[in-house]
Amino acid sequence: MPLIIITGFPCSGKTTRAAQLARVFIERGQKTIVINNESLLIDRQSAYKSSQAEKTARANLKAAIERELTKDVVVIADDLNYIKGYRYELFCIARAIGTTCSTVQVDASLDQIKAFFAASSSS
């Protein structure tokens, strides 16, 4: 099954879209795994504090994707995924396994992002 890479700005709705996609695949009876910072117990604040911490977090996400991706499982990679070279590495992993890969760009206006960030910061 495919690897679906979710990408977009912070607070643009990537995790919401990943959950919606996962629900669709699960309803169709396909085994689906969403891999993100939360599922790997990676603290988002510390993971993006420095470039070295981000590199380590990205390596952990990539390793988890590589572990879970098979021809029988839909894997949804839900993270910033803004680095083109990183997305290419994920594509190469999917190709090596013999499955497909797609990228979903989640787009939101600056006003929507600010409103979502304000709402999530206040809770």
mmCIF file of N, CA and C in Angstrom:
data_model
loop_
_atom_site.group_PDB
_atom_site.id
_atom_site.type_symbol
_atom_site.label_atom_id
_atom_site.label_comp_id
_atom_site.label_asym_id
_atom_site.label_seq_id
_atom_site.Cartn_x
_atom_site.Cartn_y
_atom_site.Cartn_z
ATOM 1 N N MET A 1 0.839 -1.177 0.000
ATOM 2 C CA MET A 1 0.000 0.000 0.000
ATOM 3 C C MET A 1 0.887 1.243 0.000
ATOM 4 N N PRO A 2 0.314 2.369 -0.238
ATOM 5 C CA PRO A 2 1.134 3.554 -0.449
ATOM 6 C C PRO A 2 1.667 4.194 0.824
ATOM 7 N N LEU A 3 2.679 4.997 0.584
ATOM 8 C CA LEU A 3 3.180 5.924 1.588
ATOM 9 C C LEU A 3 2.583 7.275 1.233
ATOM 10 N N ILE A 4 1.928 7.905 2.179
ATOM 11 C CA ILE A 4 1.358 9.232 1.959
ATOM 12 C C ILE A 4 2.122 10.207 2.844
ATOM 13 N N ILE A 5 2.773 11.167 2.208
ATOM 14 C CA ILE A 5 3.567 12.157 2.923
ATOM 15 C C ILE A 5 2.742 13.438 3.024
ATOM 16 N N ILE A 6 2.446 13.846 4.248
ATOM 17 C CA ILE A 6 1.688 15.079 4.487
ATOM 18 C C ILE A 6 2.690 16.199 4.736
ATOM 19 N N THR A 7 2.536 17.305 4.048
ATOM 20 C CA THR A 7 3.432 18.436 4.239
ATOM 21 C C THR A 7 2.622 19.736 4.272
ATOM 22 N N GLY A 8 3.188 20.743 4.899
ATOM 23 C CA GLY A 8 2.520 22.046 4.991
ATOM 24 C C GLY A 8 3.093 22.855 6.141
ATOM 25 N N PHE A 9 2.638 24.083 6.240
ATOM 26 C CA PHE A 9 3.101 24.968 7.307
ATOM 27 C C PHE A 9 2.626 24.474 8.673
ATOM 28 N N PRO A 10 3.324 24.853 9.730
ATOM 29 C CA PRO A 10 2.822 24.541 11.071
ATOM 30 C C PRO A 10 1.428 25.154 11.247
ATOM 31 N N CYS A 11 0.549 24.446 11.915
ATOM 32 C CA CYS A 11 -0.823 24.888 12.204
ATOM 33 C C CYS A 11 -1.678 25.042 10.950
ATOM 34 N N SER A 12 -1.337 24.308 9.880
ATOM 35 C CA SER A 12 -2.138 24.405 8.655
ATOM 36 C C SER A 12 -3.187 23.302 8.560
ATOM 37 N N GLY A 13 -3.167 22.353 9.500
ATOM 38 C CA GLY A 13 -4.167 21.292 9.492
ATOM 39 C C GLY A 13 -3.653 19.948 9.008
ATOM 40 N N LYS A 14 -2.346 19.748 9.061
ATOM 41 C CA LYS A 14 -1.752 18.491 8.577
ATOM 42 C C LYS A 14 -2.244 17.284 9.368
ATOM 43 N N THR A 15 -2.250 17.378 10.673
ATOM 44 C CA THR A 15 -2.669 16.249 11.511
ATOM 45 C C THR A 15 -4.157 15.961 11.330
ATOM 46 N N THR A 16 -4.953 17.002 11.173
ATOM 47 C CA THR A 16 -6.381 16.811 10.910
ATOM 48 C C THR A 16 -6.581 16.080 9.592
ATOM 49 N N ARG A 17 -5.886 16.509 8.561
ATOM 50 C CA ARG A 17 -6.003 15.870 7.247
ATOM 51 C C ARG A 17 -5.489 14.427 7.305
ATOM 52 N N ALA A 18 -4.407 14.186 8.031
ATOM 53 C CA ALA A 18 -3.878 12.821 8.165
ATOM 54 C C ALA A 18 -4.901 11.913 8.834
ATOM 55 N N ALA A 19 -5.568 12.425 9.867
ATOM 56 C CA ALA A 19 -6.592 11.638 10.561
ATOM 57 C C ALA A 19 -7.772 11.342 9.648
ATOM 58 N N GLN A 20 -8.166 12.322 8.830
ATOM 59 C CA GLN A 20 -9.266 12.102 7.887
ATOM 60 C C GLN A 20 -8.896 11.037 6.856
ATOM 61 N N LEU A 21 -7.686 11.117 6.325
ATOM 62 C CA LEU A 21 -7.232 10.107 5.361
ATOM 63 C C LEU A 21 -7.181 8.719 6.002
ATOM 64 N N ALA A 22 -6.663 8.665 7.211
ATOM 65 C CA ALA A 22 -6.576 7.371 7.908
ATOM 66 C C ALA A 22 -7.961 6.768 8.089
ATOM 67 N N ARG A 23 -8.921 7.592 8.473
ATOM 68 C CA ARG A 23 -10.297 7.109 8.648
ATOM 69 C C ARG A 23 -10.846 6.506 7.353
ATOM 70 N N VAL A 24 -10.598 7.166 6.223
ATOM 71 C CA VAL A 24 -11.081 6.675 4.929
ATOM 72 C C VAL A 24 -10.487 5.298 4.629
ATOM 73 N N PHE A 25 -9.196 5.143 4.824
ATOM 74 C CA PHE A 25 -8.550 3.859 4.534
ATOM 75 C C PHE A 25 -9.013 2.766 5.501
ATOM 76 N N ILE A 26 -9.175 3.120 6.763
ATOM 77 C CA ILE A 26 -9.635 2.137 7.753
ATOM 78 C C ILE A 26 -11.056 1.684 7.427
ATOM 79 N N GLU A 27 -11.908 2.631 7.031
ATOM 80 C CA GLU A 27 -13.280 2.277 6.649
ATOM 81 C C GLU A 27 -13.309 1.345 5.448
ATOM 82 N N ARG A 28 -12.295 1.427 4.602
ATOM 83 C CA ARG A 28 -12.194 0.533 3.440
ATOM 84 C C ARG A 28 -11.549 -0.805 3.799
ATOM 85 N N GLY A 29 -11.215 -0.965 5.063
ATOM 86 C CA GLY A 29 -10.655 -2.229 5.525
ATOM 87 C C GLY A 29 -9.161 -2.380 5.319
ATOM 88 N N GLN A 30 -8.466 -1.283 5.088
ATOM 89 C CA GLN A 30 -7.021 -1.347 4.883
ATOM 90 C C GLN A 30 -6.292 -0.974 6.176
ATOM 91 N N LYS A 31 -5.275 -1.749 6.496
ATOM 92 C CA LYS A 31 -4.468 -1.438 7.674
ATOM 93 C C LYS A 31 -3.750 -0.120 7.420
ATOM 94 N N THR A 32 -3.886 0.799 8.358
ATOM 95 C CA THR A 32 -3.337 2.150 8.195
ATOM 96 C C THR A 32 -2.610 2.565 9.460
ATOM 97 N N ILE A 33 -1.452 3.162 9.274
ATOM 98 C CA ILE A 33 -0.650 3.649 10.393
ATOM 99 C C ILE A 33 -0.285 5.105 10.128
ATOM 100 N N VAL A 34 -0.552 5.962 11.105
ATOM 101 C CA VAL A 34 -0.137 7.365 11.033
ATOM 102 C C VAL A 34 1.103 7.507 11.890
ATOM 103 N N ILE A 35 2.165 7.989 11.275
ATOM 104 C CA ILE A 35 3.419 8.194 12.003
ATOM 105 C C ILE A 35 3.675 9.692 12.089
ATOM 106 N N ASN A 36 3.764 10.170 13.326
ATOM 107 C CA ASN A 36 4.049 11.580 13.564
ATOM 108 C C ASN A 36 4.808 11.714 14.882
ATOM 109 N N ASN A 37 5.092 12.942 15.256
ATOM 110 C CA ASN A 37 5.830 13.170 16.502
ATOM 111 C C ASN A 37 5.111 12.573 17.702
ATOM 112 N N GLU A 38 3.800 12.747 17.748
ATOM 113 C CA GLU A 38 3.021 12.261 18.888
ATOM 114 C C GLU A 38 3.072 10.737 18.989
ATOM 115 N N SER A 39 2.967 10.052 17.854
ATOM 116 C CA SER A 39 2.962 8.582 17.886
ATOM 117 C C SER A 39 4.314 8.021 18.309
ATOM 118 N N LEU A 40 5.373 8.804 18.109
ATOM 119 C CA LEU A 40 6.719 8.372 18.508
ATOM 120 C C LEU A 40 7.155 8.995 19.829
ATOM 121 N N LEU A 41 6.224 9.695 20.486
ATOM 122 C CA LEU A 41 6.490 10.364 21.776
ATOM 123 C C LEU A 41 7.649 11.357 21.681
ATOM 124 N N ILE A 42 7.691 12.086 20.570
ATOM 125 C CA ILE A 42 8.706 13.123 20.371
ATOM 126 C C ILE A 42 8.070 14.459 20.742
ATOM 127 N N ASP A 43 8.683 15.170 21.672
ATOM 128 C CA ASP A 43 8.188 16.477 22.072
ATOM 129 C C ASP A 43 8.501 17.487 20.973
ATOM 130 N N ARG A 44 7.472 18.084 20.421
ATOM 131 C CA ARG A 44 7.629 18.987 19.288
ATOM 132 C C ARG A 44 8.487 20.200 19.635
ATOM 133 N N GLN A 45 8.331 20.722 20.859
ATOM 134 C CA GLN A 45 9.089 21.913 21.249
ATOM 135 C C GLN A 45 10.591 21.634 21.288
ATOM 136 N N SER A 46 10.969 20.498 21.869
ATOM 137 C CA SER A 46 12.396 20.187 21.953
ATOM 138 C C SER A 46 12.939 19.640 20.636
ATOM 139 N N ALA A 47 12.084 19.009 19.823
ATOM 140 C CA ALA A 47 12.545 18.423 18.565
ATOM 141 C C ALA A 47 12.968 19.486 17.557
ATOM 142 N N TYR A 48 12.384 20.673 17.662
ATOM 143 C CA TYR A 48 12.714 21.726 16.698
ATOM 144 C C TYR A 48 13.454 22.890 17.353
ATOM 145 N N LYS A 49 14.049 22.608 18.516
ATOM 146 C CA LYS A 49 14.775 23.640 19.257
ATOM 147 C C LYS A 49 16.096 23.991 18.569
ATOM 148 N N SER A 50 16.756 22.993 17.998
ATOM 149 C CA SER A 50 18.021 23.216 17.301
ATOM 150 C C SER A 50 18.054 22.344 16.058
ATOM 151 N N SER A 51 18.975 22.653 15.169
ATOM 152 C CA SER A 51 19.064 21.870 13.929
ATOM 153 C C SER A 51 19.467 20.427 14.221
ATOM 154 N N GLN A 52 20.305 20.203 15.223
ATOM 155 C CA GLN A 52 20.706 18.838 15.570
ATOM 156 C C GLN A 52 19.539 18.041 16.145
ATOM 157 N N ALA A 53 18.740 18.687 16.993
ATOM 158 C CA ALA A 53 17.570 18.009 17.555
ATOM 159 C C ALA A 53 16.562 17.687 16.456
ATOM 160 N N GLU A 54 16.386 18.608 15.512
ATOM 161 C CA GLU A 54 15.473 18.362 14.396
ATOM 162 C C GLU A 54 15.966 17.208 13.534
ATOM 163 N N LYS A 55 17.257 17.154 13.317
ATOM 164 C CA LYS A 55 17.851 16.075 12.520
ATOM 165 C C LYS A 55 17.602 14.716 13.183
ATOM 166 N N THR A 56 17.748 14.667 14.488
ATOM 167 C CA THR A 56 17.512 13.431 15.236
ATOM 168 C C THR A 56 16.034 13.027 15.168
ATOM 169 N N ALA A 57 15.138 14.000 15.336
ATOM 170 C CA ALA A 57 13.699 13.716 15.265
ATOM 171 C C ALA A 57 13.324 13.215 13.878
ATOM 172 N N ARG A 58 13.857 13.851 12.846
ATOM 173 C CA ARG A 58 13.572 13.441 11.475
ATOM 174 C C ARG A 58 14.092 12.028 11.212
ATOM 175 N N ALA A 59 15.263 11.704 11.739
ATOM 176 C CA ALA A 59 15.819 10.353 11.580
ATOM 177 C C ALA A 59 14.933 9.317 12.266
ATOM 178 N N ASN A 60 14.402 9.653 13.429
ATOM 179 C CA ASN A 60 13.492 8.735 14.132
ATOM 180 C C ASN A 60 12.201 8.520 13.344
ATOM 181 N N LEU A 61 11.660 9.595 12.774
ATOM 182 C CA LEU A 61 10.455 9.483 11.949
ATOM 183 C C LEU A 61 10.729 8.615 10.721
ATOM 184 N N LYS A 62 11.853 8.854 10.085
ATOM 185 C CA LYS A 62 12.208 8.087 8.881
ATOM 186 C C LYS A 62 12.378 6.604 9.213
ATOM 187 N N ALA A 63 13.025 6.308 10.319
ATOM 188 C CA ALA A 63 13.218 4.912 10.729
ATOM 189 C C ALA A 63 11.879 4.230 11.004
ATOM 190 N N ALA A 64 10.972 4.948 11.653
ATOM 191 C CA ALA A 64 9.650 4.379 11.949
ATOM 192 C C ALA A 64 8.870 4.121 10.661
ATOM 193 N N ILE A 65 8.957 5.037 9.723
ATOM 194 C CA ILE A 65 8.282 4.857 8.433
ATOM 195 C C ILE A 65 8.848 3.640 7.714
ATOM 196 N N GLU A 66 10.151 3.534 7.707
ATOM 197 C CA GLU A 66 10.804 2.397 7.040
ATOM 198 C C GLU A 66 10.425 1.072 7.693
ATOM 199 N N ARG A 67 10.290 1.058 9.010
ATOM 200 C CA ARG A 67 9.892 -0.166 9.732
ATOM 201 C C ARG A 67 8.476 -0.601 9.384
ATOM 202 N N GLU A 68 7.568 0.363 9.288
ATOM 203 C CA GLU A 68 6.148 0.060 9.141
ATOM 204 C C GLU A 68 5.690 -0.121 7.700
ATOM 205 N N LEU A 69 6.413 0.446 6.749
ATOM 206 C CA LEU A 69 5.958 0.449 5.360
ATOM 207 C C LEU A 69 6.126 -0.930 4.726
ATOM 208 N N THR A 70 5.011 -1.486 4.269
ATOM 209 C CA THR A 70 5.010 -2.745 3.522
ATOM 210 C C THR A 70 4.019 -2.594 2.376
ATOM 211 N N LYS A 71 3.915 -3.622 1.568
ATOM 212 C CA LYS A 71 2.953 -3.592 0.466
ATOM 213 C C LYS A 71 1.518 -3.721 0.961
ATOM 214 N N ASP A 72 1.329 -4.102 2.237
ATOM 215 C CA ASP A 72 -0.013 -4.340 2.773
ATOM 216 C C ASP A 72 -0.512 -3.250 3.715
ATOM 217 N N VAL A 73 0.292 -2.242 3.981
ATOM 218 C CA VAL A 73 -0.059 -1.223 4.978
ATOM 219 C C VAL A 73 0.022 0.166 4.353
ATOM 220 N N VAL A 74 -0.994 0.985 4.628
ATOM 221 C CA VAL A 74 -0.947 2.394 4.245
ATOM 222 C C VAL A 74 -0.252 3.133 5.380
ATOM 223 N N VAL A 75 0.838 3.823 5.067
ATOM 224 C CA VAL A 75 1.560 4.598 6.073
ATOM 225 C C VAL A 75 1.405 6.075 5.734
ATOM 226 N N ILE A 76 0.949 6.827 6.715
ATOM 227 C CA ILE A 76 0.775 8.270 6.543
ATOM 228 C C ILE A 76 1.833 8.965 7.389
ATOM 229 N N ALA A 77 2.743 9.672 6.716
ATOM 230 C CA ALA A 77 3.823 10.402 7.389
ATOM 231 C C ALA A 77 3.353 11.826 7.642
ATOM 232 N N ASP A 78 2.997 12.104 8.888
ATOM 233 C CA ASP A 78 2.416 13.388 9.268
ATOM 234 C C ASP A 78 3.439 14.201 10.050
ATOM 235 N N ASP A 79 4.118 15.089 9.363
ATOM 236 C CA ASP A 79 5.095 15.967 9.995
ATOM 237 C C ASP A 79 5.268 17.168 9.067
ATOM 238 N N LEU A 80 6.163 18.075 9.400
ATOM 239 C CA LEU A 80 6.395 19.218 8.517
ATOM 240 C C LEU A 80 6.805 18.757 7.116
ATOM 241 N N ASN A 81 7.754 17.822 7.036
ATOM 242 C CA ASN A 81 8.202 17.242 5.766
ATOM 243 C C ASN A 81 8.479 18.305 4.711
ATOM 244 N N TYR A 82 9.044 19.430 5.124
ATOM 245 C CA TYR A 82 9.254 20.544 4.216
ATOM 246 C C TYR A 82 10.558 20.436 3.435
ATOM 247 N N ILE A 83 11.436 19.527 3.804
ATOM 248 C CA ILE A 83 12.721 19.399 3.122
ATOM 249 C C ILE A 83 12.558 18.453 1.938
ATOM 250 N N LYS A 84 12.774 18.987 0.748
ATOM 251 C CA LYS A 84 12.562 18.214 -0.473
ATOM 252 C C LYS A 84 13.429 16.954 -0.499
ATOM 253 N N GLY A 85 14.672 17.065 -0.064
ATOM 254 C CA GLY A 85 15.566 15.907 -0.037
ATOM 255 C C GLY A 85 15.071 14.810 0.893
ATOM 256 N N TYR A 86 14.465 15.195 2.008
ATOM 257 C CA TYR A 86 13.904 14.229 2.959
ATOM 258 C C TYR A 86 12.709 13.515 2.335
ATOM 259 N N ARG A 87 11.851 14.288 1.657
ATOM 260 C CA ARG A 87 10.712 13.661 0.980
ATOM 261 C C ARG A 87 11.203 12.707 -0.105
ATOM 262 N N TYR A 88 12.293 13.049 -0.765
ATOM 263 C CA TYR A 88 12.858 12.158 -1.791
ATOM 264 C C TYR A 88 13.386 10.871 -1.152
ATOM 265 N N GLU A 89 14.002 10.980 0.010
ATOM 266 C CA GLU A 89 14.467 9.776 0.713
ATOM 267 C C GLU A 89 13.291 8.858 1.029
ATOM 268 N N LEU A 90 12.173 9.440 1.484
ATOM 269 C CA LEU A 90 10.985 8.636 1.771
ATOM 270 C C LEU A 90 10.445 7.995 0.492
ATOM 271 N N PHE A 91 10.454 8.737 -0.601
ATOM 272 C CA PHE A 91 10.041 8.199 -1.898
ATOM 273 C C PHE A 91 10.909 6.995 -2.273
ATOM 274 N N CYS A 92 12.222 7.118 -2.082
ATOM 275 C CA CYS A 92 13.142 6.022 -2.419
ATOM 276 C C CYS A 92 12.882 4.786 -1.555
ATOM 277 N N ILE A 93 12.531 4.983 -0.288
ATOM 278 C CA ILE A 93 12.191 3.856 0.589
ATOM 279 C C ILE A 93 10.954 3.139 0.046
ATOM 280 N N ALA A 94 9.934 3.913 -0.325
ATOM 281 C CA ALA A 94 8.703 3.320 -0.870
ATOM 282 C C ALA A 94 8.995 2.581 -2.168
ATOM 283 N N ARG A 95 9.794 3.162 -3.017
ATOM 284 C CA ARG A 95 10.135 2.536 -4.295
ATOM 285 C C ARG A 95 10.908 1.244 -4.088
ATOM 286 N N ALA A 96 11.822 1.244 -3.125
ATOM 287 C CA ALA A 96 12.608 0.039 -2.842
ATOM 288 C C ALA A 96 11.716 -1.105 -2.350
ATOM 289 N N ILE A 97 10.663 -0.768 -1.627
ATOM 290 C CA ILE A 97 9.737 -1.779 -1.124
ATOM 291 C C ILE A 97 8.790 -2.247 -2.227
ATOM 292 N N GLY A 98 8.631 -1.405 -3.254
ATOM 293 C CA GLY A 98 7.764 -1.763 -4.365
ATOM 294 C C GLY A 98 6.352 -1.245 -4.208
ATOM 295 N N THR A 99 6.218 -0.142 -3.488
ATOM 296 C CA THR A 99 4.903 0.459 -3.303
ATOM 297 C C THR A 99 4.920 1.894 -3.819
ATOM 298 N N THR A 100 3.777 2.516 -3.801
ATOM 299 C CA THR A 100 3.672 3.876 -4.326
ATOM 300 C C THR A 100 3.847 4.911 -3.216
ATOM 301 N N CYS A 101 4.001 6.145 -3.656
ATOM 302 C CA CYS A 101 4.199 7.246 -2.718
ATOM 303 C C CYS A 101 3.495 8.473 -3.265
ATOM 304 N N SER A 102 2.824 9.192 -2.404
ATOM 305 C CA SER A 102 2.226 10.454 -2.829
ATOM 306 C C SER A 102 2.459 11.506 -1.752
ATOM 307 N N THR A 103 2.453 12.743 -2.177
ATOM 308 C CA THR A 103 2.637 13.858 -1.256
ATOM 309 C C THR A 103 1.371 14.693 -1.259
ATOM 310 N N VAL A 104 0.875 15.006 -0.064
ATOM 311 C CA VAL A 104 -0.298 15.855 0.089
ATOM 312 C C VAL A 104 0.162 17.162 0.723
ATOM 313 N N GLN A 105 0.008 18.245 -0.027
ATOM 314 C CA GLN A 105 0.348 19.575 0.481
ATOM 315 C C GLN A 105 -0.898 20.167 1.118
ATOM 316 N N VAL A 106 -0.873 20.380 2.420
ATOM 317 C CA VAL A 106 -1.999 20.981 3.127
ATOM 318 C C VAL A 106 -1.792 22.488 3.107
ATOM 319 N N ASP A 107 -2.750 23.174 2.536
ATOM 320 C CA ASP A 107 -2.628 24.612 2.372
ATOM 321 C C ASP A 107 -3.659 25.316 3.250
ATOM 322 N N ALA A 108 -3.253 26.397 3.823
ATOM 323 C CA ALA A 108 -4.154 27.219 4.634
ATOM 324 C C ALA A 108 -3.701 28.666 4.501
ATOM 325 N N SER A 109 -4.658 29.565 4.611
ATOM 326 C CA SER A 109 -4.308 30.986 4.537
ATOM 327 C C SER A 109 -3.581 31.387 5.825
ATOM 328 N N LEU A 110 -2.878 32.476 5.746
ATOM 329 C CA LEU A 110 -2.162 32.978 6.917
ATOM 330 C C LEU A 110 -3.126 33.278 8.058
ATOM 331 N N ASP A 111 -4.300 33.786 7.734
ATOM 332 C CA ASP A 111 -5.310 34.072 8.768
ATOM 333 C C ASP A 111 -5.777 32.790 9.451
ATOM 334 N N GLN A 112 -5.994 31.727 8.666
ATOM 335 C CA GLN A 112 -6.405 30.445 9.240
ATOM 336 C C GLN A 112 -5.314 29.880 10.147
ATOM 337 N N ILE A 113 -4.074 29.984 9.712
ATOM 338 C CA ILE A 113 -2.953 29.473 10.508
ATOM 339 C C ILE A 113 -2.848 30.242 11.821
ATOM 340 N N LYS A 114 -2.953 31.561 11.760
ATOM 341 C CA LYS A 114 -2.878 32.383 12.974
ATOM 342 C C LYS A 114 -4.015 32.049 13.930
ATOM 343 N N ALA A 115 -5.221 31.879 13.410
ATOM 344 C CA ALA A 115 -6.383 31.562 14.253
ATOM 345 C C ALA A 115 -6.206 30.193 14.907
ATOM 346 N N PHE A 116 -5.734 29.209 14.148
ATOM 347 C CA PHE A 116 -5.531 27.876 14.703
ATOM 348 C C PHE A 116 -4.438 27.896 15.766
ATOM 349 N N PHE A 117 -3.358 28.641 15.497
ATOM 350 C CA PHE A 117 -2.263 28.727 16.455
ATOM 351 C C PHE A 117 -2.733 29.398 17.748
ATOM 352 N N ALA A 118 -3.510 30.468 17.613
ATOM 353 C CA ALA A 118 -4.026 31.165 18.795
ATOM 354 C C ALA A 118 -4.919 30.249 19.616
ATOM 355 N N ALA A 119 -5.769 29.482 18.947
ATOM 356 C CA ALA A 119 -6.672 28.559 19.646
ATOM 357 C C ALA A 119 -5.898 27.444 20.326
ATOM 358 N N SER A 120 -4.879 26.912 19.669
ATOM 359 C CA SER A 120 -4.123 25.805 20.268
ATOM 360 C C SER A 120 -3.196 26.309 21.367
ATOM 361 N N SER A 121 -2.740 27.552 21.282
ATOM 362 C CA SER A 121 -1.865 28.105 22.331
ATOM 363 C C SER A 121 -2.629 28.422 23.603
ATOM 364 N N SER A 122 -3.896 28.787 23.461
ATOM 365 C CA SER A 122 -4.676 29.170 24.623
ATOM 366 C C SER A 122 -5.193 27.963 25.411
ATOM 367 N N SER A 123 -5.193 26.788 24.776
ATOM 368 C CA SER A 123 -5.726 25.600 25.488
ATOM 369 C C SER A 123 -4.651 24.850 26.228
#
